[in-house]
Amino acid sequence: MSAPAATEPRPNSGGISGPPEAPLVLDTDPPKPLGFRDQFSFWANLGVSLIGFSGAAAFLQPYGYPQLSLIAASLAIAIGTVVGTAMVAVSGLPGAATGAPAMALLRGLFGTKLSYLPTGMNIVQCVGWGVFELTVIAMGIEKLTDGKGPHWLYVVIAGVVTTAMSLRPLGMLRILRRYVTIAVGVAMLYFTVQLVRAGVPDLTEGSWEGFLPVVDASVALAVSWVPLASDYTRHSRDGKTAFWGALGGYSTTGIWCSLLGILALAQTKPDQDVFDTLLGISAGWLFFAVLVVREVDQSFANVYSTAMSIQNLVPRLDRRLICLAVGALVTGFAMLIDDFSKYESFLYLIGSVFVPLLGVTAVDWFLGRGRTAWNLGQDAPARWAMLVPWVLGFAVYQLINPGSIGWWARFWTDVQDTLYVHPQSWTSATLFAFAASALGTLALVRLDRARSAGRKTR
């Protein structure tokens, strides 16, 4: 990986012939063939998710609040998605500049050994979401087949396709740009037209009371991609391509997907779900099948980014071997786990560590040592002080949103009572945690500059 203070990278031979492909080992200079359309298509596909459709109820009526009006929910989703996607796009800029994957970049922020801590968390998170996505794909196929066929077979098929995609990731992105994005766009447009023709409910009927919680939820949904962004922007031709491709692609389809889910939910009967509504549309099965097949790019991203994270720990291990092992692991877990009630809460808890981590990373990259003095090599020294604002931001997040895991939630609820901190509807866990970690890092950056100036005057 090229970096301001890292050792010189090896040329990208990697043993892969044909069009440029991702390196097989970490210390190989990555090719940068991805233009704006490649990045836009990739992120646009990630913005569409079956989970986005099925989760529309949480946007229309957030927990503890009356149902929002369609105009209020739509505006909240749009604002939250753009803000969250902008954070994702910013997180990908260091990868575009250095060619380093996401977790390897943290060597510059924390030092090599300390970077293993967030790397381990990201591995757990990516494996977990990979398992979740394979299960979602299998459920989508079961909807298409009316429950016929063995669940395990659908999981295995999805796992095999996911693993195969991860072996040639840049080739997969080229396929997305040429074919998949167009098919997904046609499917989304078809469903939108048909649902609008069926009748749009009163846009103003409902409340605005839960507006800010929906904004926060939309931010959080997009921000979940922050610890993966540089794994893909590292192959961009330049930073502008990476930034605008991610921002434009994900925000466009992320907003569209959520709004389409809300529109479908408004027409869903009490004894049905959103998927039943989509499948009930004339020829809906065909376009729903497109969305189910497209879901594998979500599982692909999680499997491939798991491999990238593992390479931060074992730089010389062949990426293809890691992808095969991770794909098999994720597929095996997906066949065993069928209760996601507590499992999903645990994944959200792990994910909450990466919001404040972005605050630390962004400030140190743009205002601190990042663009001139980050050492991304194996010998990068520990920077213990950078852990302080990260932990601070994480604590702020938990104070505002303790989650739903029994003992953990009780602990932070007790801390709330002790500190007389009682979150209101306007207290965003995501944005407040980001701000706390960013301000803490800014203080460290200024202190570092003052020390450097003092040494120069001696």
GROMACS .gro file of N, CA and C in nm, residues 203-270:
model
  204
  203LEU      N    1  -5.070   1.270   0.179
  203LEU     CA    2  -4.931   1.294   0.217
  203LEU      C    3  -4.917   1.366   0.350
  204THR      N    4  -5.020   1.439   0.391
  204THR     CA    5  -5.009   1.522   0.512
  204THR      C    6  -5.075   1.459   0.634
  205GLU      N    7  -5.143   1.345   0.616
  205GLU     CA    8  -5.213   1.282   0.729
  205GLU      C    9  -5.111   1.211   0.818
  206GLY      N   10  -5.102   1.253   0.942
  206GLY     CA   11  -5.006   1.195   1.035
  206GLY      C   12  -4.932   1.302   1.112
  207SER      N   13  -4.832   1.260   1.188
  207SER     CA   14  -4.761   1.349   1.278
  207SER      C   15  -4.621   1.382   1.226
  208TRP      N   16  -4.562   1.486   1.284
  208TRP     CA   17  -4.421   1.519   1.262
  208TRP      C   18  -4.338   1.491   1.386
  209GLU      N   19  -4.401   1.435   1.488
  209GLU     CA   20  -4.336   1.423   1.618
  209GLU      C   21  -4.212   1.333   1.615
  210GLY      N   22  -4.215   1.227   1.536
  210GLY     CA   23  -4.100   1.136   1.529
  210GLY      C   24  -4.004   1.168   1.416
  211PHE      N   25  -4.007   1.292   1.367
  211PHE     CA   26  -3.925   1.330   1.251
  211PHE      C   27  -3.775   1.309   1.277
  212LEU      N   28  -3.725   1.362   1.386
  212LEU     CA   29  -3.581   1.353   1.413
  212LEU      C   30  -3.533   1.210   1.440
  213PRO      N   31  -3.609   1.126   1.512
  213PRO     CA   32  -3.568   0.987   1.525
  213PRO      C   33  -3.555   0.914   1.391
  214VAL      N   34  -3.642   0.947   1.296
  214VAL     CA   35  -3.632   0.884   1.164
  214VAL      C   36  -3.510   0.936   1.089
  215VAL      N   37  -3.479   1.064   1.105
  215VAL     CA   38  -3.355   1.117   1.047
  215VAL      C   39  -3.236   1.041   1.101
  216ASP      N   40  -3.233   1.021   1.232
  216ASP     CA   41  -3.121   0.951   1.295
  216ASP      C   42  -3.112   0.806   1.248
  217ALA      N   43  -3.227   0.739   1.235
  217ALA     CA   44  -3.227   0.601   1.188
  217ALA      C   45  -3.177   0.592   1.044
  218SER      N   46  -3.211   0.690   0.963
  218SER     CA   47  -3.165   0.690   0.824
  218SER      C   48  -3.016   0.716   0.815
  219VAL      N   49  -2.966   0.804   0.901
  219VAL     CA   50  -2.821   0.827   0.908
  219VAL      C   51  -2.750   0.697   0.946
  220ALA      N   52  -2.801   0.632   1.049
  220ALA     CA   53  -2.738   0.510   1.099
  220ALA      C   54  -2.737   0.400   0.995
  221LEU      N   55  -2.844   0.390   0.915
  221LEU     CA   56  -2.852   0.286   0.812
  221LEU      C   57  -2.742   0.304   0.709
  222ALA      N   58  -2.717   0.427   0.668
  222ALA     CA   59  -2.612   0.453   0.569
  222ALA      C   60  -2.473   0.440   0.631
  223VAL      N   61  -2.457   0.488   0.754
  223VAL     CA   62  -2.325   0.490   0.818
  223VAL      C   63  -2.272   0.349   0.844
  224SER      N   64  -2.358   0.249   0.840
  224SER     CA   65  -2.313   0.113   0.862
  224SER      C   66  -2.208   0.068   0.761
  225TRP      N   67  -2.197   0.141   0.648
  225TRP     CA   68  -2.098   0.107   0.545
  225TRP      C   69  -1.966   0.179   0.564
  226VAL      N   70  -1.955   0.264   0.665
  226VAL     CA   71  -1.832   0.340   0.687
  226VAL      C   72  -1.707   0.252   0.699
  227PRO      N   73  -1.708   0.145   0.782
  227PRO     CA   74  -1.584   0.067   0.797
  227PRO      C   75  -1.549  -0.020   0.677
  228LEU      N   76  -1.629  -0.014   0.569
  228LEU     CA   77  -1.600  -0.092   0.449
  228LEU      C   78  -1.563  -0.005   0.330
  229ALA      N   79  -1.588   0.126   0.338
  229ALA     CA   80  -1.583   0.212   0.220
  229ALA      C   81  -1.448   0.208   0.148
  230SER      N   82  -1.340   0.221   0.221
  230SER     CA   83  -1.208   0.228   0.157
  230SER      C   84  -1.165   0.098   0.091
  231ASP      N   85  -1.231  -0.013   0.124
  231ASP     CA   86  -1.201  -0.139   0.057
  231ASP      C   87  -1.232  -0.131  -0.092
  232TYR      N   88  -1.320  -0.036  -0.129
  232TYR     CA   89  -1.362  -0.022  -0.268
  232TYR      C   90  -1.315   0.109  -0.330
  233THR      N   91  -1.311   0.216  -0.251
  233THR     CA   92  -1.262   0.343  -0.305
  233THR      C   93  -1.112   0.339  -0.332
  234ARG      N   94  -1.040   0.244  -0.274
  234ARG     CA   95  -0.895   0.233  -0.299
  234ARG      C   96  -0.867   0.206  -0.447
  235HIS      N   97  -0.966   0.159  -0.520
  235HIS     CA   98  -0.949   0.129  -0.662
  235HIS      C   99  -1.002   0.241  -0.752
  236SER      N  100  -1.040   0.356  -0.692
  236SER     CA  101  -1.090   0.468  -0.769
  236SER      C  102  -0.975   0.545  -0.835
  237ARG      N  103  -1.005   0.607  -0.947
  237ARG     CA  104  -0.903   0.683  -1.020
  237ARG      C  105  -0.858   0.805  -0.940
  238ASP      N  106  -0.949   0.863  -0.862
  238ASP     CA  107  -0.913   0.978  -0.780
  238ASP      C  108  -1.016   0.994  -0.670
  239GLY      N  109  -0.989   1.088  -0.579
  239GLY     CA  110  -1.077   1.111  -0.466
  239GLY      C  111  -1.214   1.163  -0.505
  240LYS      N  112  -1.220   1.251  -0.604
  240LYS     CA  113  -1.349   1.306  -0.645
  240LYS      C  114  -1.440   1.197  -0.699
  241THR      N  115  -1.382   1.108  -0.777
  241THR     CA  116  -1.460   0.995  -0.830
  241THR      C  117  -1.517   0.911  -0.717
  242ALA      N  118  -1.433   0.882  -0.618
  242ALA     CA  119  -1.476   0.800  -0.505
  242ALA      C  120  -1.586   0.870  -0.426
  243PHE      N  121  -1.566   0.999  -0.396
  243PHE     CA  122  -1.660   1.071  -0.313
  243PHE      C  123  -1.796   1.086  -0.380
  244TRP      N  124  -1.798   1.140  -0.501
  244TRP     CA  125  -1.926   1.167  -0.566
  244TRP      C  126  -1.995   1.040  -0.613
  245GLY      N  127  -1.917   0.938  -0.647
  245GLY     CA  128  -1.978   0.811  -0.683
  245GLY      C  129  -2.052   0.750  -0.567
  246ALA      N  130  -1.989   0.750  -0.448
  246ALA     CA  131  -2.053   0.695  -0.329
  246ALA      C  132  -2.172   0.779  -0.286
  247LEU      N  133  -2.153   0.911  -0.281
  247LEU     CA  134  -2.261   1.000  -0.237
  247LEU      C  135  -2.380   0.993  -0.330
  248GLY      N  136  -2.354   1.003  -0.460
  248GLY     CA  137  -2.464   1.003  -0.556
  248GLY      C  138  -2.534   0.869  -0.566
  249GLY      N  139  -2.455   0.761  -0.571
  249GLY     CA  140  -2.513   0.629  -0.589
  249GLY      C  141  -2.596   0.583  -0.472
  250TYR      N  142  -2.538   0.583  -0.353
  250TYR     CA  143  -2.609   0.528  -0.237
  250TYR      C  144  -2.726   0.617  -0.195
  251SER      N  145  -2.707   0.748  -0.195
  251SER     CA  146  -2.816   0.835  -0.149
  251SER      C  147  -2.936   0.827  -0.243
  252THR      N  148  -2.911   0.819  -0.373
  252THR     CA  149  -3.021   0.813  -0.469
  252THR      C  150  -3.108   0.688  -0.447
  253THR      N  151  -3.045   0.571  -0.448
  253THR     CA  152  -3.123   0.448  -0.436
  253THR      C  153  -3.164   0.419  -0.291
  254GLY      N  154  -3.084   0.466  -0.195
  254GLY     CA  155  -3.122   0.446  -0.055
  254GLY      C  156  -3.251   0.518  -0.022
  255ILE      N  157  -3.264   0.642  -0.068
  255ILE     CA  158  -3.388   0.718  -0.047
  255ILE      C  159  -3.502   0.653  -0.123
  256TRP      N  160  -3.477   0.617  -0.248
  256TRP     CA  161  -3.579   0.556  -0.333
  256TRP      C  162  -3.631   0.426  -0.272
  257CYS      N  163  -3.540   0.342  -0.225
  257CYS     CA  164  -3.577   0.212  -0.167
  257CYS      C  165  -3.667   0.231  -0.044
  258SER      N  166  -3.628   0.322   0.044
  258SER     CA  167  -3.707   0.345   0.166
  258SER      C  168  -3.844   0.402   0.135
  259LEU      N  169  -3.849   0.497   0.041
  259LEU     CA  170  -3.978   0.556   0.005
  259LEU      C  171  -4.068   0.454  -0.064
  260LEU      N  172  -4.009   0.369  -0.147
  260LEU     CA  173  -4.087   0.264  -0.212
  260LEU      C  174  -4.143   0.167  -0.108
  261GLY      N  175  -4.062   0.137  -0.006
  261GLY     CA  176  -4.109   0.050   0.101
  261GLY      C  177  -4.226   0.111   0.176
  262ILE      N  178  -4.219   0.242   0.203
  262ILE     CA  179  -4.328   0.310   0.272
  262ILE      C  180  -4.455   0.310   0.187
  263LEU      N  181  -4.438   0.335   0.058
  263LEU     CA  182  -4.553   0.337  -0.033
  263LEU      C  183  -4.619   0.199  -0.039
  264ALA      N  184  -4.536   0.094  -0.044
  264ALA     CA  185  -4.590  -0.042  -0.046
  264ALA      C  186  -4.657  -0.077   0.087
  265LEU      N  187  -4.598  -0.030   0.196
  265LEU     CA  188  -4.654  -0.058   0.328
  265LEU      C  189  -4.793   0.003   0.343
  266ALA      N  190  -4.810   0.122   0.286
  266ALA     CA  191  -4.940   0.189   0.295
  266ALA      C  192  -5.049   0.110   0.225
  267GLN      N  193  -5.011   0.021   0.133
  267GLN     CA  194  -5.109  -0.060   0.059
  267GLN      C  195  -5.108  -0.206   0.101
  268THR      N  196  -5.037  -0.237   0.211
  268THR     CA  197  -5.026  -0.374   0.258
  268THR      C  198  -5.140  -0.406   0.354
  269LYS      N  199  -5.203  -0.521   0.334
  269LYS     CA  200  -5.312  -0.564   0.420
  269LYS      C  201  -5.259  -0.608   0.556
  270PRO      N  202  -5.341  -0.603   0.661
  270PRO     CA  203  -5.295  -0.636   0.797
  270PRO      C  204  -5.234  -0.775   0.810
   0.00000   0.00000   0.00000
